[in-house]
Coordinates of C-alpha atoms and ligand atoms in Angstrom, one line a residue:
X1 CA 78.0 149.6 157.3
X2 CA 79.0 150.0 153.5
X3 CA 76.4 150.2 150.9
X4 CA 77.3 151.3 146.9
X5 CA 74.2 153.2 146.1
X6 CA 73.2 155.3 142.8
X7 CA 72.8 159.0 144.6
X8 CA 71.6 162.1 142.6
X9 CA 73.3 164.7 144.2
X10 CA 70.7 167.5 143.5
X11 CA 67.4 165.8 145.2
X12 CA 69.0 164.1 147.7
X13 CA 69.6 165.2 151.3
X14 CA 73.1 164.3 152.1
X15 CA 74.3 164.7 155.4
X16 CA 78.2 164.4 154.7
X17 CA 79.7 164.0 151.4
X18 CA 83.3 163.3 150.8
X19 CA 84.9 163.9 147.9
X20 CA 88.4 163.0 147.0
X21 CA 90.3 165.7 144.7
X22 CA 93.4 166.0 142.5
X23 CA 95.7 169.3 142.2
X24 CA 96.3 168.5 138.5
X25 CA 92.9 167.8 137.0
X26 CA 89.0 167.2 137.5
X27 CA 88.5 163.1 138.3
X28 CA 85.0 163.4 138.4
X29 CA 82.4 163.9 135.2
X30 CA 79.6 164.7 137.1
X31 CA 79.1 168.3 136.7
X32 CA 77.7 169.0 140.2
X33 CA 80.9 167.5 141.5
X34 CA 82.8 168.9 139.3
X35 CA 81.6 172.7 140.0
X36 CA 81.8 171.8 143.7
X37 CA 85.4 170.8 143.4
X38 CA 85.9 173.7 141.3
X39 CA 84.1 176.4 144.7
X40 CA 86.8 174.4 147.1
X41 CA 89.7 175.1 144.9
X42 CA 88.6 179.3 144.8
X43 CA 89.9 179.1 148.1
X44 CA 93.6 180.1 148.3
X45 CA 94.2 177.3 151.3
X46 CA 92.8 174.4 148.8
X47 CA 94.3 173.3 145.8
X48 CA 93.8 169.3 146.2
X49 CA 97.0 168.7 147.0
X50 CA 98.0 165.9 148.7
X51 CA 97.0 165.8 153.3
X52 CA 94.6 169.2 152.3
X53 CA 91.1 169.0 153.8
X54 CA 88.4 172.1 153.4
X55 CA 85.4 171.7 154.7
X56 CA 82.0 173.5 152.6
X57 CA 79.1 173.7 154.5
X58 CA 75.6 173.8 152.8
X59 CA 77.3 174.4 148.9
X60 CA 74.1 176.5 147.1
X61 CA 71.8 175.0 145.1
X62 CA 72.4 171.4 147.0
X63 CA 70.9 169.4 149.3
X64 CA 74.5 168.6 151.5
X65 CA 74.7 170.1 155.0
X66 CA 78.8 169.6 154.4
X67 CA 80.9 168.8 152.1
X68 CA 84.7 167.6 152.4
X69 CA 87.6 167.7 150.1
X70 CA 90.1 165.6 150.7
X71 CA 93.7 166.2 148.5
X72 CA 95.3 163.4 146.9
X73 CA 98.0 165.0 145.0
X74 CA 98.4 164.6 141.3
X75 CA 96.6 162.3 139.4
X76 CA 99.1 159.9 138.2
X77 CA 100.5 159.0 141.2
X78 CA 97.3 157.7 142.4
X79 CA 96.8 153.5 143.0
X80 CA 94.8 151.3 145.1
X81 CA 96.5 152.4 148.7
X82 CA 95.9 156.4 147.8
X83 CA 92.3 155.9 147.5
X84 CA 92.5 153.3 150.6
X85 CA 94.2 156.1 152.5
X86 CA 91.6 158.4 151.3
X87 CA 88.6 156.7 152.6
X88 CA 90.1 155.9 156.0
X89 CA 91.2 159.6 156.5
X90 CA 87.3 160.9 155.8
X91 CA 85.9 158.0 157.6
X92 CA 88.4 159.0 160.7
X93 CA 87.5 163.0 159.8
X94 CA 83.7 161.6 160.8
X95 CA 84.6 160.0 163.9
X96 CA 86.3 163.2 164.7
X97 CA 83.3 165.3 163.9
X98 CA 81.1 163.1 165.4
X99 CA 78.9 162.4 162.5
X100 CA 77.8 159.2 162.0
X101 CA 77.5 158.9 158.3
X102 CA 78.8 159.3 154.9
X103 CA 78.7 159.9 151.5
X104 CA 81.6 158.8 148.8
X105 CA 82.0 160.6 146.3
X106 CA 83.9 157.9 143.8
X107 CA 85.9 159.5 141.0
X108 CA 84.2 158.6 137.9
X109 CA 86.8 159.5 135.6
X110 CA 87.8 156.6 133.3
X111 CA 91.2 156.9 132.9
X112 CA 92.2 156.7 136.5
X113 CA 95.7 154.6 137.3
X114 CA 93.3 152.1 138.3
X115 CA 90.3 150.0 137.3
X116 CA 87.5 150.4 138.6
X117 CA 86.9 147.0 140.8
X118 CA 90.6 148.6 142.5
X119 CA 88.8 151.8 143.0
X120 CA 86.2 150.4 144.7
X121 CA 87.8 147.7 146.3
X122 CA 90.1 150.0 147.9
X123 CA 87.9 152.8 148.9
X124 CA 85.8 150.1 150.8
X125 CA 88.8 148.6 152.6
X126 CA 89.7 152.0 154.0
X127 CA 86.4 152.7 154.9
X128 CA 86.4 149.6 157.3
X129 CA 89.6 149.3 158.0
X130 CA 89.6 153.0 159.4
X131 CA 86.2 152.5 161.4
X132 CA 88.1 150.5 164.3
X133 CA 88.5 152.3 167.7
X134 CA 89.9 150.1 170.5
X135 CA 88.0 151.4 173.9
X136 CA 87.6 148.5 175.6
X137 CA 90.1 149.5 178.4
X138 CA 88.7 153.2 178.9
X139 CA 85.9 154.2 181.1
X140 CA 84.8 157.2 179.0
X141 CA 84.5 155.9 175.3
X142 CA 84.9 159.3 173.9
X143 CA 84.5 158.4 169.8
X144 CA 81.7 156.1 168.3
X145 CA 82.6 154.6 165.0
X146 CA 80.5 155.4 161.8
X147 CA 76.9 153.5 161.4
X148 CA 77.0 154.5 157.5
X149 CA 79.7 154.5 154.4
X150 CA 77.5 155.0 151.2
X151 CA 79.9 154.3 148.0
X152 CA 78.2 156.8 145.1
X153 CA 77.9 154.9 141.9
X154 CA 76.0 154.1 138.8
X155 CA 73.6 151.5 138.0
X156 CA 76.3 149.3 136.4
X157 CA 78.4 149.4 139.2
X158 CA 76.2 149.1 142.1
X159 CA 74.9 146.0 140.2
X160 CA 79.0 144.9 139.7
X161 CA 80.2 146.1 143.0
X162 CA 77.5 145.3 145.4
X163 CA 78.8 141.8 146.5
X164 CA 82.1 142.9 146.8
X165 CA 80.8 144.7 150.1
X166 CA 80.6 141.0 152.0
X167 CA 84.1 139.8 151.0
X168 CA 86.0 143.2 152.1
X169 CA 83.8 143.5 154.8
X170 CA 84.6 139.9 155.8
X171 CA 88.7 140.3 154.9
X172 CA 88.8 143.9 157.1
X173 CA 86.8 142.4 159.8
X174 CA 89.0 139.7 160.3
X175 CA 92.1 142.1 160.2
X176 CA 90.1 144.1 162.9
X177 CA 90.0 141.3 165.0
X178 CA 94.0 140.4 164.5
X179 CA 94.3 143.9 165.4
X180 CA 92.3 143.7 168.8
X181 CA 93.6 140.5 169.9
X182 CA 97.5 142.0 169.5
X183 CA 96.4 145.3 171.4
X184 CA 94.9 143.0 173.7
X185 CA 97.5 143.2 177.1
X186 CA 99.2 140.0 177.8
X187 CA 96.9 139.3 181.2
X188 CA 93.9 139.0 178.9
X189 CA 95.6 136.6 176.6
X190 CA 97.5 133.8 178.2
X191 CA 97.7 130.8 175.6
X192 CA 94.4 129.4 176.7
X193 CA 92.5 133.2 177.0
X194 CA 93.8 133.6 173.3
X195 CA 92.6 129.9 172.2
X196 CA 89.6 130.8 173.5
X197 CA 89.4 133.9 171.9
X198 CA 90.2 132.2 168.4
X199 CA 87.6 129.4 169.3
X200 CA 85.0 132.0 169.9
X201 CA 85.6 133.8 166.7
X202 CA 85.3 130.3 164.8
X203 CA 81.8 129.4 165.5
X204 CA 79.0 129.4 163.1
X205 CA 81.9 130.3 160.8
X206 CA 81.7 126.5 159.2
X207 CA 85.4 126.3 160.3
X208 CA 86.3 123.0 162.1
X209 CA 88.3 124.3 165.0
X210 CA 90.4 122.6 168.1
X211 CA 92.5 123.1 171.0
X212 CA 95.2 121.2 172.2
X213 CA 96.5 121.3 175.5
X214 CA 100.0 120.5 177.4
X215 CA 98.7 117.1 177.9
X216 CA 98.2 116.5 174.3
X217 CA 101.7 118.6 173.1
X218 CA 103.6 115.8 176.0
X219 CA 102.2 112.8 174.2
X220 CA 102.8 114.2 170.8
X221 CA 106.1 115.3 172.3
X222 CA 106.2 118.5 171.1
X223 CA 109.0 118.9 173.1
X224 CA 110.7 122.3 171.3
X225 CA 107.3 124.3 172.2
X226 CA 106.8 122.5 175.5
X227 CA 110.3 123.6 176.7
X228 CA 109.5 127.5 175.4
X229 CA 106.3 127.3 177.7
X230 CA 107.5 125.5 180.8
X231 CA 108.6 128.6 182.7
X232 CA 105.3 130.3 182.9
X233 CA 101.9 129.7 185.1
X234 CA 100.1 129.0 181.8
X235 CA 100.2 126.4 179.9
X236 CA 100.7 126.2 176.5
X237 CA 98.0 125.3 173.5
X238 CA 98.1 124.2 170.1
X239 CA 95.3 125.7 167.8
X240 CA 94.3 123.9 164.6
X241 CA 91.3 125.4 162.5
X242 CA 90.4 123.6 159.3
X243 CA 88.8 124.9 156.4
X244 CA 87.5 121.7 153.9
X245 CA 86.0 122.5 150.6
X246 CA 84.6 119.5 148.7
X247 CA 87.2 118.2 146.3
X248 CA 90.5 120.6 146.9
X249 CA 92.3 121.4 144.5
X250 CA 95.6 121.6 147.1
X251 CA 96.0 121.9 150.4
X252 CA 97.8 124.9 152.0
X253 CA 99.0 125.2 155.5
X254 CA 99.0 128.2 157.4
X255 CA 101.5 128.6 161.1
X256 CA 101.3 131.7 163.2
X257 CA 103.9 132.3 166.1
X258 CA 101.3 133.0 169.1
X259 CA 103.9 134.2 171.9
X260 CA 101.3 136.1 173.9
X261 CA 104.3 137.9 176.2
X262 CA 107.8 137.3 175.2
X263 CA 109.7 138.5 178.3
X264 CA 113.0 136.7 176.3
X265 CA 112.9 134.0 179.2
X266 CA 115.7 133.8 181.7
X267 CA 117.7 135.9 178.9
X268 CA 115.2 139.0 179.9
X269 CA 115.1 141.8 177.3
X270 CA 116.1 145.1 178.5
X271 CA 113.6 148.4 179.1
X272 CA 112.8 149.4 175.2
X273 CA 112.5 146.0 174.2
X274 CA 110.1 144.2 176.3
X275 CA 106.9 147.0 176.8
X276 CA 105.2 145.9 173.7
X277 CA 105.7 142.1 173.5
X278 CA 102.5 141.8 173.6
X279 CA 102.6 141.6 169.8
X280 CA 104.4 138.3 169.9
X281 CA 101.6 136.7 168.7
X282 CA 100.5 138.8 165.7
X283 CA 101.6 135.6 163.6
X284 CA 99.0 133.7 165.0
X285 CA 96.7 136.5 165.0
X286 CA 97.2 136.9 161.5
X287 CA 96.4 133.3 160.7
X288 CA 93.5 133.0 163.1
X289 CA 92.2 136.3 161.0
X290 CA 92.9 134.3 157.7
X291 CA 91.3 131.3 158.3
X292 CA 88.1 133.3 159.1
X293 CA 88.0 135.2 156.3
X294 CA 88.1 132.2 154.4
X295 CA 85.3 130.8 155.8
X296 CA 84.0 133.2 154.2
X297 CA 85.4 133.5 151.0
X298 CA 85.5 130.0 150.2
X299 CA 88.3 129.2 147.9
X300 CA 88.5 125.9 146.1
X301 CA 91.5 124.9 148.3
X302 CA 91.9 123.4 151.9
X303 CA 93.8 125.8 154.0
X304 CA 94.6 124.7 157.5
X305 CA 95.5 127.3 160.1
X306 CA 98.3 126.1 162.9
X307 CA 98.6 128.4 166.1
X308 CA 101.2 127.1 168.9
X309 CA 100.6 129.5 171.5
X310 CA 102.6 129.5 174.4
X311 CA 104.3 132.4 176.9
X312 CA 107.8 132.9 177.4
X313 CA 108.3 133.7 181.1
X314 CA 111.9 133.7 183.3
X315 CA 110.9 131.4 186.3
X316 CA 112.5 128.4 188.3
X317 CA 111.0 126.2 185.7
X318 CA 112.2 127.9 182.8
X319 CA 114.5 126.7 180.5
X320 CA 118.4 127.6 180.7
X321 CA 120.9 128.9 178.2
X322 CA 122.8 125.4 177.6
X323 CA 120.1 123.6 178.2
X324 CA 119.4 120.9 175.5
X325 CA 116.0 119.9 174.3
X326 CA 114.3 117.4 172.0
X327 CA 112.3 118.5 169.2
X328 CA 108.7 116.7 167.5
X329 CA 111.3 115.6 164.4
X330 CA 113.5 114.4 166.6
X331 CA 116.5 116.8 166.1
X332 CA 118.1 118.2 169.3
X333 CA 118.7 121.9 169.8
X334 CA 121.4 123.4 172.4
X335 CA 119.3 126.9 173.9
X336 CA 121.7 129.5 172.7
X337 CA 119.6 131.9 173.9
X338 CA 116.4 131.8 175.8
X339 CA 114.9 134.7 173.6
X340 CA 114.9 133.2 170.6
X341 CA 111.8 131.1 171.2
X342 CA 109.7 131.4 168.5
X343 CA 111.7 129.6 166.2
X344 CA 111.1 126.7 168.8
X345 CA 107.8 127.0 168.8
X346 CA 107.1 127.4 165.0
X347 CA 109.4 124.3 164.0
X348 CA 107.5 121.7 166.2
X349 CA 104.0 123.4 164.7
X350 CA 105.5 122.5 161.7
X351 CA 106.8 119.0 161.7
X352 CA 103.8 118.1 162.7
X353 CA 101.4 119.8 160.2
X354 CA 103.5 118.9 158.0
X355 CA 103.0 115.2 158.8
X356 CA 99.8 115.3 159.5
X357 CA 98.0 117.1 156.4
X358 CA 100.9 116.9 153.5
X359 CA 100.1 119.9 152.4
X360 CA 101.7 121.6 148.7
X361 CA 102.6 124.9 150.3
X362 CA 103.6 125.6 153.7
X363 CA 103.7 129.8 154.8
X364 CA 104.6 130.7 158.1
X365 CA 104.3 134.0 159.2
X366 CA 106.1 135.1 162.7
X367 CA 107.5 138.2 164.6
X368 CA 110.6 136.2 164.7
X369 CA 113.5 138.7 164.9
X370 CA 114.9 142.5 165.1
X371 CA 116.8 141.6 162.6
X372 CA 114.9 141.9 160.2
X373 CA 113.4 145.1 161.1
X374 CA 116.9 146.5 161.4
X375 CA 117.3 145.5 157.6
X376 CA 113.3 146.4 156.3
X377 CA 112.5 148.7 158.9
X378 CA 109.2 148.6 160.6
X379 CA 106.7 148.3 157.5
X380 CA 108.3 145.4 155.4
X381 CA 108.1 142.0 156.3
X382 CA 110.9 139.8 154.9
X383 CA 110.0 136.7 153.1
X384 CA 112.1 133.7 152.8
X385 CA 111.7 131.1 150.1
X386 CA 113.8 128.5 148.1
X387 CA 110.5 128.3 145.9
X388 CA 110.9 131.8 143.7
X389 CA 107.9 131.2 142.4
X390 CA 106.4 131.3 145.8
X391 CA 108.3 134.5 147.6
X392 CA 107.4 136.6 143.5
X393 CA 103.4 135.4 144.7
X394 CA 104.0 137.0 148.2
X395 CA 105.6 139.9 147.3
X396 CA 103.2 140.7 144.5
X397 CA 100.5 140.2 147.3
X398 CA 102.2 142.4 149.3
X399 CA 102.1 145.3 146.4
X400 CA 98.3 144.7 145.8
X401 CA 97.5 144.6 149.4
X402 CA 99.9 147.0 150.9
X403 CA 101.0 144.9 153.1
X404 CA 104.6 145.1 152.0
X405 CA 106.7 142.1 151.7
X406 CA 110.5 142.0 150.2
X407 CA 112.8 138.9 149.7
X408 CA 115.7 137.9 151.4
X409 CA 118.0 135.3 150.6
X410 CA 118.5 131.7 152.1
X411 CA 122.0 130.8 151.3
X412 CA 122.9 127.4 152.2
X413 CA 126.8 128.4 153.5
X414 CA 125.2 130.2 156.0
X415 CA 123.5 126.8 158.0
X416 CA 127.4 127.2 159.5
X417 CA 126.6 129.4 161.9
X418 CA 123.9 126.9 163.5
X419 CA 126.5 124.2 164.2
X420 CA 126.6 122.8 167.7
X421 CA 129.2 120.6 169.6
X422 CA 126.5 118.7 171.7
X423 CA 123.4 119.1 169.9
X424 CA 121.9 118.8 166.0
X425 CA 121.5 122.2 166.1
X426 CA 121.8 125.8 168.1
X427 CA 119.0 128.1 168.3
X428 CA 120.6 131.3 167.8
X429 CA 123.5 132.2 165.5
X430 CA 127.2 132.0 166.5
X431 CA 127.8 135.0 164.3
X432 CA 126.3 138.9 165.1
X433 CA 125.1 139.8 161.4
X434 CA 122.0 138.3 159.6
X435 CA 120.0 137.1 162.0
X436 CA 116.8 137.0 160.2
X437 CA 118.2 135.0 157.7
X438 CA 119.8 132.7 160.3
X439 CA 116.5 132.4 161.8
X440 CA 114.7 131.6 158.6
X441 CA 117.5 129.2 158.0
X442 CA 116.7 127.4 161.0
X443 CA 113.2 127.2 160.6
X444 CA 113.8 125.2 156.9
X445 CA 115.9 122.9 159.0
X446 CA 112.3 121.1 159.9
X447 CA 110.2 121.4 156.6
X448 CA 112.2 118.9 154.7
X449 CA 111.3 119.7 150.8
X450 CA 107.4 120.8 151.7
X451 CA 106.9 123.7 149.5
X452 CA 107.6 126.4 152.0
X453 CA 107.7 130.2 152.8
X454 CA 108.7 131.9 155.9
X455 CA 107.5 135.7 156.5
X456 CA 109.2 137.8 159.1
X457 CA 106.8 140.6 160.3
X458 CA 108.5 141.5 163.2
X459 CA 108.6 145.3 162.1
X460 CA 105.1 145.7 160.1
X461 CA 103.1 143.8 162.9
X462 CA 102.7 146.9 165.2
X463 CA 102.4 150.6 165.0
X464 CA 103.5 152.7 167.3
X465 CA 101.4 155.8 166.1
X466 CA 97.9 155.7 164.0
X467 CA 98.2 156.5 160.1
X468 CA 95.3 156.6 157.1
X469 CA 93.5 153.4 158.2
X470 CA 95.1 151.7 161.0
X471 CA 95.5 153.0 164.4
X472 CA 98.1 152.6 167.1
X473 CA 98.7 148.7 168.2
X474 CA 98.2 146.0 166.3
X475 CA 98.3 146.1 162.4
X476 CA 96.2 143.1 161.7
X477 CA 99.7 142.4 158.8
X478 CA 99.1 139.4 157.5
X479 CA 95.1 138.8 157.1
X480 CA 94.8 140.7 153.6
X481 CA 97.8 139.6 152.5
X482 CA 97.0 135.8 153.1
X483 CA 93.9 136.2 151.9
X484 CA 95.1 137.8 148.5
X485 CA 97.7 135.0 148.2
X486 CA 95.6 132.2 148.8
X487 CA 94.0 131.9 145.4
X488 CA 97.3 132.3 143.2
X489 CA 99.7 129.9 144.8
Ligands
LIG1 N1 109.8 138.4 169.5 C1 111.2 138.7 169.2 C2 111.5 139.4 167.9 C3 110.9 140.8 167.8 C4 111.8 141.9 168.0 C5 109.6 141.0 167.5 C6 111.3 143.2 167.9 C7 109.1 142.3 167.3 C8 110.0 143.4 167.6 C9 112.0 137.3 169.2 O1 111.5 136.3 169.9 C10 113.3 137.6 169.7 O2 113.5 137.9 170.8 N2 114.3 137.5 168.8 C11 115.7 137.7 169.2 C12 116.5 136.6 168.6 C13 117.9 136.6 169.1 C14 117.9 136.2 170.6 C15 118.7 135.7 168.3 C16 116.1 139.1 168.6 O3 115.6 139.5 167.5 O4 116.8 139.8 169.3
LIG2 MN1 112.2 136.4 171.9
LIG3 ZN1 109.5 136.4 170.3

């Protein structure tokens, strides 16, 4: 669908061209462009600033049947997720429209805020990333995306930029996917539907993939996520793709929290709460996404994506509050609360990758609390990390990407609140306050001194309403921002 192409705007035919303008000055040297952007701006409801959109139609002495100028404010405030934004808005525009095509017209100017592999970068990941439309549940599928995204550039950068088409496209398709399975209702996903889904999605990719079923999780005695999945119908699985370069450098683990319905167990969450816990497996969508884009990409590293996916259902069979359980490292946990499952889930996913591949860096990624979306609010993750090193990598990531991340602490005094009079440990806090950090806390309870992160995207993993390049539903948080990481930790 992308393609960066040389086009001479005067003897070609263009169909739809976009072009992105700024109030304060001309950031294009073209002079076509540049007196086209100047015929927009005669208009009194035009002046390029930022959320304006005019529409030209046949400009004179051109070839273009329309041509649209998009605002993007002034030009210093301009950086990789303006021009993202940009190209997901005109790409919508077209679906809007109905026009199946498009023309970029990238800002040539050289002293932009940004370099030019950015610029281009960017512009192609809103391009994708905004050419999603999940229909698969409606009869009438009323918008087709766009066949067509032509990136205008010159010789030197089609010849630079070119390849860079086949690792966004493979990045954004995989944070497409995260973002259908998420959106995906909960009857279409129970843990082995989803398994199967990830399964599907791995082959021809090279990835070595597997699923583990309940059988395998009692021998193993993964008895923390067994207890978490024993009050629903379906049974749980544990999903284990492996990417192996020739002579890696390191090995990094990957665990996503694959709740595929968290009704908060025989603790039931109220109305408000429980209509979109659907997106309780967004962590494992997010690694599942990773892991295929880098198949892909194929870093010099072995990564290893771990997916316990289970359902958390109030039944005869389900666990109780008081109940005490056993988990893979042996510790015993008193259920505090039914509803704070994924914890249980994540720490038995990670005692055992942790045992069986050794890897130097553990990240977890997990819609683990409301707390932490009462402190970052519903487009930050929280990341949690005794390695500074680490959490700076992931929240530097996070600014690249814009897929936000911001640190919070993990003081030790804190492991307090965990205490239990029967058991090793509690799963929920005996205090109100912190609870994302109490959570965290318990998680590093059962990663011993693995190099280890923990990211909390409770808040960032779903949208309740579309914006520039991401509509309503899942987010796909997670896949760009592992995929940036990866390399640089
Ligand atoms: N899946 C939820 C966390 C969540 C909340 C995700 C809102 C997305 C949006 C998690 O399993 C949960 O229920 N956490 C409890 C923990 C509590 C019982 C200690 C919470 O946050 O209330
Ligand atoms: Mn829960
Ligand atoms: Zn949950």
């Amino acid at each position: 669908m992308l393609e960066v192409k040389a086009v001479n705007l005067k003897r070609v035919k263009v169909d739809t061209l976009v072009v992105p303008v700024c109030e304060d000055r001309d950031i294009h040297t073209d002079k076509l462009l540049t007196s086209l952007v100047g015929g927009a701006k005669a208009f009194a409801e035009f002046k390029g600033k930022k959320g304006e959109v005019i529409t030209l139609f046949q400009p004179a002495e051109t070839r273009i049947a329309r041509a649209v100028f998009f605002g993007l404010g002034k030009a210093e405030t301009l950086n990789g997720e303006s021009f993202r934004a940009f190209s997901g808005n005109a790409v919508k525009f077209c679906i809007n429209a109905g026009l199946s095509a498009m023309t970029l017209a990238t800002p040539s100017a050289t002293d932009l805020t940004i370099n030019a592999e950015t610029l281009f970068g960017s512009l192609m990941e809103g391009a994708c990333l905004g050419n999603h439309i999940f229909d698969r549940y409606k009869k009438e599928k009323e918008k087709i995306p766009v066949k067509k995204v032509v990136l205008m550039a010159t010789a030197a950068q089609k010849k630079a930029y070119s390849s860079l088409v086949n690792s966004v496209a493979a990045v954004c398709g995989a944070s497409l996917k995260a973002r259908e399975w998420v959106t995906t209702p909960s009857n279409d996903k129970r843990p082995e539907a989803f398994a199967d889904m990830i399964r599907n999605a791995a082959r021809a990719t090279g990835l070595k993939t597997r699923i583990m079923d309940d059988q395998w999780l009692e021998k193993q005695q993964f008895g923390a996520m067994l207890a978490v999945g024993q009050g629903s119908s379906a049974k749980p699985r544990l999903v284990v793709m492996e990417y192996s370069p020739k002579a890696p450098k390191k090995t990094i683990v990957l665990v996503g929290k694959g709740v595929t319905f968290d009704s908060g167990g025989i603790n039931l969450k109220p109305s408000g709460s429980i209509e979109t816990m659907k997106m309780d497996m967004s962590g494992a969508a997010a690694v599942a996404g990773a892991m295929l884009a880098v198949a892909h990409l194929k870093p010099d590293v072995k990564v290893v994506g771990v997916m316990p996916i289970v359902e958390n259902m109030p039944s005869g069979t389900a666990i109780r509050p008081g109940d005490i359980i056993r988990s893979y490292a042996g510790k015993t946990i008193e259920i505090g609360n039914t509803d704070a499952e994924g914890r249980l889930i994540l720490i038995d996913a990670m005692a055992w990758a942790i045992k069986q591949y050794r890897p130097d860096t553990l990240i977890d990624l997990a819609t683990l609390t409301g707390a932490c979306v009462v402190a970052l609010g519903e487009k930050i993750a929280g990341v949690f990390s005794k390695d500074q090193q680490l959490a700076e990598a992931i929240v530097a990531a996070g600014e690249r990407t814009h897929e936000r991340c911001w640190q919070l602490p993990l003081p030790e005094d804190y492991k307090e609140l965990l205490k239990n009079d029967f058991a090793d440990l509690n799963n929920v806090s005996s205090g109100r306050w912190g609870g994302a950090i109490t959570a965290a806390l318990f998680l590093s309870e059962f990663v011993g001194d693995t190099r280890w992160a923990h990211i909390d995207i409770a808040g960032p993993a779903w949208a309740k309403k579309a914006s520039d390049y991401c509509g309503a539903g899942g987010t796909g948080f997670g896949v760009r921002l592992l995929c940036d990481v990866i390399g640089k930790i």
